């Protein structure tokens, strides 16, 4: 994957693809506080549900790697 594809704000679907995890796991990490509102995920003007939040994939990858939750 290109560097650009692995940085910035991405959709839930794209985040799960990049991280190679399922949506339930991503939501679990958000709900249990592993991922934080603001630096890791956020609502944007067209956000209508938890499925439409965006994830800062660079921050998320770094945090999950530091916690040993992903290997990539």
PDB file of C-alpha atoms in Angstrom:
ATOM      1  CA  UNK A   1       0.000   0.000   0.000  1.00  0.00           C
ATOM      2  CA  UNK A   2       1.141   3.505  -0.632  1.00  0.00           C
ATOM      3  CA  UNK A   3       2.096   5.790   2.220  1.00  0.00           C
ATOM      4  CA  UNK A   4      -0.798   8.131   1.389  1.00  0.00           C
ATOM      5  CA  UNK A   5      -3.257   5.242   1.753  1.00  0.00           C
ATOM      6  CA  UNK A   6      -1.964   4.624   5.265  1.00  0.00           C
ATOM      7  CA  UNK A   7      -2.293   8.180   6.623  1.00  0.00           C
ATOM      8  CA  UNK A   8      -5.044  10.684   7.297  1.00  0.00           C
ATOM      9  CA  UNK A   9      -8.714  10.218   8.076  1.00  0.00           C
ATOM     10  CA  UNK A  10     -10.336   7.104   6.650  1.00  0.00           C
ATOM     11  CA  UNK A  11     -13.735   5.410   6.809  1.00  0.00           C
ATOM     12  CA  UNK A  12     -14.544   2.484   9.083  1.00  0.00           C
ATOM     13  CA  UNK A  13     -14.382   0.158   6.082  1.00  0.00           C
ATOM     14  CA  UNK A  14     -10.996   1.462   4.982  1.00  0.00           C
ATOM     15  CA  UNK A  15      -9.597   1.365   8.535  1.00  0.00           C
ATOM     16  CA  UNK A  16     -10.588  -2.289   8.923  1.00  0.00           C
ATOM     17  CA  UNK A  17      -8.973  -3.098   5.572  1.00  0.00           C
ATOM     18  CA  UNK A  18      -5.701  -1.333   6.406  1.00  0.00           C
ATOM     19  CA  UNK A  19      -5.536  -2.838   9.907  1.00  0.00           C
ATOM     20  CA  UNK A  20      -6.764  -6.266   8.743  1.00  0.00           C
ATOM     21  CA  UNK A  21      -9.376  -6.455  11.506  1.00  0.00           C
ATOM     22  CA  UNK A  22     -13.152  -6.711  11.563  1.00  0.00           C
ATOM     23  CA  UNK A  23     -15.517  -3.857  12.343  1.00  0.00           C
ATOM     24  CA  UNK A  24     -16.511  -5.354  15.705  1.00  0.00           C
ATOM     25  CA  UNK A  25     -12.874  -5.260  16.854  1.00  0.00           C
ATOM     26  CA  UNK A  26     -12.453  -1.642  15.774  1.00  0.00           C
ATOM     27  CA  UNK A  27     -15.657  -0.681  17.626  1.00  0.00           C
ATOM     28  CA  UNK A  28     -14.562  -2.653  20.713  1.00  0.00           C
ATOM     29  CA  UNK A  29     -11.297  -0.704  20.878  1.00  0.00           C
ATOM     30  CA  UNK A  30     -13.225   2.538  20.515  1.00  0.00           C
ATOM     31  CA  UNK A  31     -15.826   1.593  23.132  1.00  0.00           C
ATOM     32  CA  UNK A  32     -13.299   0.317  25.700  1.00  0.00           C
ATOM     33  CA  UNK A  33     -11.203   3.490  25.465  1.00  0.00           C
ATOM     34  CA  UNK A  34      -8.231   2.027  23.612  1.00  0.00           C
ATOM     35  CA  UNK A  35      -8.933   4.564  20.858  1.00  0.00           C
ATOM     36  CA  UNK A  36      -9.729   8.126  21.889  1.00  0.00           C
ATOM     37  CA  UNK A  37     -12.180  10.616  20.425  1.00  0.00           C
ATOM     38  CA  UNK A  38     -10.202  13.404  18.779  1.00  0.00           C
ATOM     39  CA  UNK A  39      -6.766  12.033  18.057  1.00  0.00           C
ATOM     40  CA  UNK A  40      -7.884   8.568  16.893  1.00  0.00           C
ATOM     41  CA  UNK A  41     -11.449   8.954  15.605  1.00  0.00           C
ATOM     42  CA  UNK A  42     -13.863  11.804  15.005  1.00  0.00           C
ATOM     43  CA  UNK A  43     -17.254  12.803  13.695  1.00  0.00           C
ATOM     44  CA  UNK A  44     -17.353  14.962  10.602  1.00  0.00           C
ATOM     45  CA  UNK A  45     -20.266  17.008   9.169  1.00  0.00           C
ATOM     46  CA  UNK A  46     -21.881  14.032   7.429  1.00  0.00           C
ATOM     47  CA  UNK A  47     -21.502  11.667  10.425  1.00  0.00           C
ATOM     48  CA  UNK A  48     -24.858  10.056  11.179  1.00  0.00           C
ATOM     49  CA  UNK A  49     -23.901   6.889  13.059  1.00  0.00           C
ATOM     50  CA  UNK A  50     -20.903   5.055  14.507  1.00  0.00           C
ATOM     51  CA  UNK A  51     -20.409   3.534  11.047  1.00  0.00           C
ATOM     52  CA  UNK A  52     -19.668   6.953   9.578  1.00  0.00           C
ATOM     53  CA  UNK A  53     -16.992   8.152  12.019  1.00  0.00           C
ATOM     54  CA  UNK A  54     -13.554   8.629  10.468  1.00  0.00           C
ATOM     55  CA  UNK A  55     -10.337   7.195  11.863  1.00  0.00           C
ATOM     56  CA  UNK A  56      -6.926   8.841  11.845  1.00  0.00           C
ATOM     57  CA  UNK A  57      -5.246   5.717  10.569  1.00  0.00           C
ATOM     58  CA  UNK A  58      -1.709   6.881  11.342  1.00  0.00           C
ATOM     59  CA  UNK A  59      -2.537   7.544  15.006  1.00  0.00           C
ATOM     60  CA  UNK A  60      -4.587   4.360  15.295  1.00  0.00           C
ATOM     61  CA  UNK A  61      -1.835   2.167  13.820  1.00  0.00           C
ATOM     62  CA  UNK A  62       0.802   3.688  16.099  1.00  0.00           C
ATOM     63  CA  UNK A  63      -1.324   3.275  19.225  1.00  0.00           C
ATOM     64  CA  UNK A  64      -2.355  -0.303  18.432  1.00  0.00           C
ATOM     65  CA  UNK A  65       1.243  -1.291  17.647  1.00  0.00           C
ATOM     66  CA  UNK A  66       2.461   0.238  20.920  1.00  0.00           C
ATOM     67  CA  UNK A  67      -0.176  -1.744  22.839  1.00  0.00           C
ATOM     68  CA  UNK A  68       0.732  -4.946  21.013  1.00  0.00           C
ATOM     69  CA  UNK A  69      -2.736  -5.268  19.504  1.00  0.00           C
ATOM     70  CA  UNK A  70      -1.556  -5.371  15.882  1.00  0.00           C
ATOM     71  CA  UNK A  71       1.695  -6.428  14.282  1.00  0.00           C
ATOM     72  CA  UNK A  72       1.694  -4.158  11.216  1.00  0.00           C
TER      73      UNK A  72
END
